[in-house]
Amino acid sequence: MQIAVVGCGYLGAVLSAVLAEQGNSVIGLDVDDMRVSQLNSGIAPFYEPEFDSVLQQSISSGRLSFTTNAEKISDAEIVFICVGTPQSQNTNAADLSQLWAAADAIAPHLAPNAIVVGRSTVPVGTAAKLESRINKKSGRKYSIVWNPEFLREGLAIGDTRTPDRIVIGTNNDFAENKLRELYAPQLAKQIPMLVLDVPTAELVKVSANAFLATKISFINAIAEVADLTGADIVQLADAIGLDSRIGRKFLAAGVGFGGGCLPKDIRAFIASSNELGSESINRLLSEVDQINLGQRDRVVNLAREILGEVKGKKIAVLGAAFKPNSDDVRDSPALEVAHMLHRLSALVFVHDPKALINARAKFPDLNYQTDLNQVFKDCDLVLHLTEWQQYRDLDPDQLRTLVDKPFIIDGRNVLDFAAWRNAGWQITGLGKRD
Ligand code: UDX
């Protein structure tokens, strides 16, 4: 099929490459010249496992290209809108300006039978506004479909090829059939497709993210009690997670969630529910957000408890990305903690296998190190805040020789506590004490 993808950020670039891999002819449209030329040269603008090779193969097959010229979408049978919907500068609401700009850019060039499919995360009711905007600008009648994505950074290619489910919001049979045709490879793998009305499809995405965020803040709230009582949060999560109604995933207590999705999506959900007059979401998710941000303070307070005074102390921070296998530092708990300690006049040295360029652009004042031994050398405290495999594989015996004061906080509760303790370290987690 002829496909256009509007917005070639994380979501759009990955979708374009995977749809081309599956045999479609795909044109990616973006306003950023630099991004477009990078992508056309097969260069990934962000780190994502497997993305480079899928991108390069799709480009060499001749089925994928990128452009800044909106006229090039005029052959597309399906036009996906994948632009960003970040948090607004001054409020918690989603900033939909990229969505409106995309609508205005494509409307005059849409083929008469084109299906416009929204995929960005938006407040419920946005599809209807988008539909009237596109119809007004184009002078035609399009019915907008909502097809939310659920991909996780670090696993984006696999999640796009084989998602847990496909959600389609439409009441238009022609559009539904076209999407069934496009997603035939997924449907052949028995991946469930749910065809819903448009507002339900929009709400599914924000609710899924709200639930995931709530699960993390729930376990972090219990971790606080575990700290006060000597209970172990990891064993507790294993035990409650074995209840199939609860499940073990997203019960990893620690420094909390960050990234470009969960934090801004729960805030946008609060803002849109307030506008609608629903108070419950505000009460629930405001607490989820507060608990999550409080985890960053907990790590800083723990550092102060261990060191007494952090001023002038050398603190090694392992991790800058908001999660492993990503170079994304948006709302990264690790980097935020590093910055908080820097503001308290600690000498903070940050290491990350992939995210240092983005980290430096965001917080130029911090010290960044690519050599792990240099980060550890003579430090007063180590903070493990992003659980890259490389950090799980560290040798605590060898690292013990580099420091006088062997203190480490495992802000992700994944290190082998016994091995670190046996090597002479004093190791503390969140809800999991030495
Ligand atoms: C999330 C959703 O998972 C995905 O479905 C949606 O499409 C986009 O938002 P992503 O932002 O890539 O994906 O990250 P995710 O894997 O959900 O992790 C989010 C944050 O939560 C990370 O900072 C992670 O470290 C943290 N997290 C996750 C925890 O603190 N504990 C957990 O148990 C799980």
Coordinates of C-alpha atoms in Angstrom, one line a residue, residues 97-385:
S97 CA 0.2 22.8 18.0
Q98 CA 2.2 20.2 16.0
L99 CA -1.0 18.3 15.4
W100 CA -2.8 21.4 14.0
A101 CA 0.2 22.4 11.9
A102 CA 0.3 18.9 10.5
A103 CA -3.4 18.9 9.7
D104 CA -3.1 22.3 7.9
A105 CA 0.0 21.1 5.9
I106 CA -1.6 17.9 4.6
A107 CA -5.2 18.9 4.1
P108 CA -4.7 20.5 0.7
H109 CA -2.8 17.4 -0.6
L110 CA -4.8 14.5 0.6
A111 CA -6.1 12.1 -2.1
P112 CA -9.9 12.0 -2.2
N113 CA -10.1 8.5 -0.8
A114 CA -7.2 8.9 1.7
I115 CA -7.7 7.6 5.2
V116 CA -6.3 9.9 7.9
V117 CA -5.2 7.9 11.0
G118 CA -4.2 9.7 14.2
R119 CA -1.6 7.9 16.2
S120 CA -0.2 10.6 18.5
T121 CA -1.3 10.5 22.2
V122 CA -4.0 13.1 22.6
P123 CA -6.8 14.1 24.9
V124 CA -10.1 12.5 24.2
G125 CA -12.1 14.6 21.7
T126 CA -9.1 15.6 19.7
A127 CA -9.9 13.4 16.7
A128 CA -13.3 15.2 16.2
K129 CA -11.5 18.6 16.2
L130 CA -8.9 17.3 13.8
E131 CA -11.6 16.0 11.5
S132 CA -13.4 19.3 11.3
R133 CA -10.1 21.2 10.8
I134 CA -9.0 18.9 7.9
N135 CA -12.4 18.9 6.3
K136 CA -12.6 22.7 6.4
K137 CA -9.1 23.1 5.0
S138 CA -9.5 20.5 2.3
G139 CA -13.1 21.2 1.3
R140 CA -13.7 17.5 1.4
K141 CA -15.2 15.0 3.9
Y142 CA -12.7 12.7 5.6
S143 CA -13.4 10.6 8.6
I144 CA -10.5 10.5 11.0
V145 CA -9.5 7.1 12.5
W146 CA -7.7 6.8 15.8
N147 CA -5.1 4.0 16.1
P148 CA -3.1 4.6 19.2
E149 CA 0.4 3.1 19.6
F150 CA 1.8 1.5 22.7
L151 CA 5.4 1.1 21.8
R152 CA 8.1 1.2 24.4
E153 CA 11.4 2.9 23.8
G154 CA 14.2 0.4 23.7
L155 CA 11.8 -2.2 22.3
A156 CA 10.1 -0.1 19.7
I157 CA 10.8 -2.2 16.6
G158 CA 9.5 -5.4 18.2
D159 CA 6.5 -3.5 19.7
T160 CA 5.6 -2.1 16.2
R161 CA 6.1 -5.4 14.4
T162 CA 4.2 -7.5 17.0
P163 CA 2.1 -5.3 19.4
D164 CA 0.1 -6.8 22.2
R165 CA -3.0 -5.5 20.4
I166 CA -4.2 -3.2 17.7
V167 CA -6.8 -0.6 18.6
I168 CA -8.7 1.1 15.8
G169 CA -11.2 3.9 16.6
T170 CA -13.6 4.3 13.6
N171 CA -17.2 3.8 12.5
N172 CA -16.2 3.8 8.8
D173 CA -16.2 0.3 7.2
F174 CA -13.9 1.4 4.3
A175 CA -11.3 2.7 6.8
E176 CA -11.6 -0.4 8.9
N177 CA -11.0 -2.7 5.9
K178 CA -8.0 -0.7 4.7
L179 CA -6.4 -1.0 8.1
R180 CA -7.2 -4.7 8.3
E181 CA -5.4 -5.0 4.9
L182 CA -2.4 -3.0 6.2
Y183 CA -2.2 -4.9 9.4
A184 CA -2.6 -8.3 7.7
P185 CA 0.9 -9.5 8.8
Q186 CA 0.0 -8.8 12.5
L187 CA -3.5 -10.3 12.2
A188 CA -1.9 -13.4 10.7
K189 CA 0.0 -13.7 13.9
Q190 CA -3.3 -13.7 15.8
I191 CA -2.6 -10.3 17.4
P192 CA -6.0 -9.1 18.6
M193 CA -7.6 -6.1 16.8
L194 CA -10.2 -4.1 18.6
V195 CA -12.4 -1.9 16.5
L196 CA -13.9 0.7 18.8
D197 CA -15.6 4.1 18.5
V198 CA -13.2 7.1 18.2
P199 CA -13.4 8.5 21.8
T200 CA -12.9 5.1 23.3
A201 CA -9.8 4.5 21.2
E202 CA -8.4 7.9 22.2
L203 CA -9.1 7.1 25.9
V204 CA -7.6 3.6 25.7
K205 CA -4.1 5.1 25.2
V206 CA -4.2 7.6 28.0
S207 CA -5.8 5.1 30.3
A208 CA -3.1 2.5 29.6
N209 CA -0.3 5.0 30.4
A210 CA -2.2 6.2 33.5
F211 CA -2.5 2.6 34.7
L212 CA 1.2 1.8 34.2
A213 CA 2.2 5.0 36.0
T214 CA -0.2 4.2 38.9
K215 CA 1.3 0.7 39.2
I216 CA 4.8 2.1 39.5
S217 CA 3.8 4.8 42.1
F218 CA 1.8 2.1 44.0
I219 CA 4.9 -0.1 44.4
N220 CA 7.0 3.0 45.3
A221 CA 4.5 4.0 48.0
I222 CA 4.7 0.4 49.4
A223 CA 8.5 0.7 49.2
E224 CA 8.4 3.6 51.6
V225 CA 6.6 1.4 54.1
A226 CA 9.1 -1.4 53.4
D227 CA 11.9 1.0 54.3
L228 CA 10.2 1.8 57.6
T229 CA 9.6 -1.8 58.6
G230 CA 12.6 -3.6 57.2
A231 CA 10.5 -5.5 54.6
D232 CA 12.0 -6.2 51.2
I233 CA 10.1 -4.6 48.3
V234 CA 11.5 -6.9 45.6
Q235 CA 10.4 -10.1 47.4
L236 CA 7.1 -8.4 48.1
A237 CA 6.6 -7.5 44.4
D238 CA 7.4 -11.1 43.4
A239 CA 4.9 -12.4 45.9
I240 CA 2.0 -10.0 44.9
G241 CA 2.9 -10.3 41.2
L242 CA 2.3 -14.0 41.2
D243 CA -1.4 -13.2 41.6
S244 CA -2.5 -13.3 38.0
R245 CA -4.9 -10.4 38.7
I246 CA -1.9 -8.2 39.6
G247 CA 1.0 -9.4 37.5
R248 CA 4.7 -8.8 38.2
K249 CA 5.4 -6.3 35.4
F250 CA 5.7 -2.6 36.3
L251 CA 6.2 -3.4 39.9
A252 CA 9.9 -2.4 40.0
A253 CA 10.2 0.0 42.8
G254 CA 13.0 2.6 42.5
V255 CA 13.7 6.1 41.4
G256 CA 10.5 6.1 39.4
F257 CA 9.2 6.7 35.9
G258 CA 10.3 9.4 33.4
G259 CA 10.6 9.7 29.7
G260 CA 8.7 11.5 27.0
C261 CA 5.4 9.7 27.7
L262 CA 4.2 8.6 31.1
P263 CA 4.9 11.9 33.0
K264 CA 3.4 14.2 30.4
D265 CA 0.6 11.9 29.5
I266 CA -0.7 11.7 33.1
R267 CA -0.5 15.4 33.5
A268 CA -2.4 16.0 30.2
F269 CA -5.0 13.5 31.4
I270 CA -5.4 15.5 34.6
A271 CA -5.8 18.7 32.6
S272 CA -8.3 17.3 30.1
S273 CA -10.3 15.6 32.8
N274 CA -10.5 18.8 34.8
E275 CA -11.8 20.5 31.7
L276 CA -14.4 17.8 31.3
G277 CA -15.4 18.2 35.0
S278 CA -14.1 14.9 36.2
E279 CA -12.4 15.2 39.6
S280 CA -11.4 11.6 40.3
I281 CA -8.7 11.4 37.7
N282 CA -7.2 14.6 39.1
R283 CA -7.1 13.2 42.6
L284 CA -5.7 9.9 41.6
L285 CA -3.1 10.9 39.1
S286 CA -1.9 14.0 40.9
E287 CA -0.9 11.7 43.8
V288 CA 0.7 9.3 41.3
D289 CA 2.8 12.2 39.9
Q290 CA 3.7 13.4 43.4
I291 CA 4.8 10.0 44.6
N292 CA 6.8 9.6 41.5
L293 CA 8.6 12.9 41.8
G294 CA 9.1 12.2 45.6
Q295 CA 11.3 9.2 44.7
R296 CA 13.9 11.6 43.3
D297 CA 13.9 13.4 46.7
R298 CA 14.2 10.1 48.5
V299 CA 17.4 9.3 46.6
V300 CA 18.8 12.7 47.4
N301 CA 17.8 12.4 51.0
L302 CA 19.4 9.0 51.3
A303 CA 22.6 10.4 49.8
R304 CA 22.6 13.1 52.5
E305 CA 21.9 10.5 55.2
I306 CA 24.9 8.4 54.0
L307 CA 27.3 11.3 53.4
G308 CA 26.1 13.8 56.1
E309 CA 27.0 16.7 53.9
V310 CA 27.0 16.3 50.1
K311 CA 28.8 19.6 49.4
G312 CA 32.2 18.9 47.9
K313 CA 31.7 15.1 47.9
K314 CA 32.3 13.2 44.7
I315 CA 29.2 11.3 43.6
A316 CA 29.2 8.9 40.7
V317 CA 25.8 8.6 38.9
L318 CA 25.4 5.5 36.8
G319 CA 22.8 6.3 34.1
A320 CA 21.5 9.4 32.4
A321 CA 18.8 8.0 30.1
F322 CA 15.3 7.6 31.6
K323 CA 15.5 3.9 31.0
P324 CA 18.1 1.4 29.6
N325 CA 18.5 0.8 25.9
S326 CA 17.6 4.4 25.1
D327 CA 19.5 7.7 24.7
D328 CA 16.3 9.6 25.7
V329 CA 16.9 12.0 28.7
R330 CA 13.4 13.6 28.7
D331 CA 12.3 13.9 32.3
S332 CA 15.0 11.3 33.3
P333 CA 14.9 10.6 37.0
A334 CA 18.6 9.7 36.9
L335 CA 19.6 13.0 35.4
E336 CA 17.3 15.0 37.6
V337 CA 18.8 13.4 40.7
A338 CA 22.3 14.2 39.4
H339 CA 21.2 17.8 38.9
M340 CA 19.6 18.1 42.3
L341 CA 22.9 16.9 43.9
H342 CA 24.9 19.3 41.8
R343 CA 22.7 22.1 43.0
L344 CA 23.6 21.0 46.6
S345 CA 27.3 21.6 45.5
A346 CA 28.2 17.9 45.2
L347 CA 30.8 17.0 42.6
V348 CA 28.6 14.9 40.3
F349 CA 30.1 12.6 37.6
V350 CA 27.5 11.1 35.3
H351 CA 28.1 8.0 33.1
D352 CA 25.8 6.5 30.5
P353 CA 26.6 4.2 27.6
K354 CA 24.4 6.1 25.1
A355 CA 22.8 9.2 26.5
L356 CA 25.7 11.5 27.3
I357 CA 25.3 13.8 24.3
N358 CA 21.7 14.4 25.1
A359 CA 22.4 14.7 28.8
R360 CA 25.1 17.3 28.2
A361 CA 22.8 19.4 26.0
K362 CA 20.2 19.4 28.8
F363 CA 22.5 19.9 31.8
P364 CA 25.8 21.4 30.6
D365 CA 27.0 22.1 34.1
L366 CA 27.3 18.4 35.2
N367 CA 30.5 16.4 34.7
Y368 CA 30.2 13.6 32.2
Q369 CA 32.6 10.6 32.0
T370 CA 32.8 7.8 29.5
D371 CA 35.3 5.8 31.5
L372 CA 33.6 3.9 34.3
N373 CA 36.8 3.4 36.3
Q374 CA 37.3 7.2 36.3
V375 CA 33.8 7.7 37.5
F376 CA 34.3 5.3 40.4
K377 CA 37.8 6.5 41.3
D378 CA 37.9 8.1 44.8
C379 CA 34.2 8.7 44.8
D380 CA 32.3 9.0 48.1
L381 CA 29.1 7.5 46.9
V382 CA 27.8 5.7 43.8
L383 CA 24.2 6.1 42.7
H384 CA 22.9 3.4 40.3
L385 CA 19.9 5.1 38.6

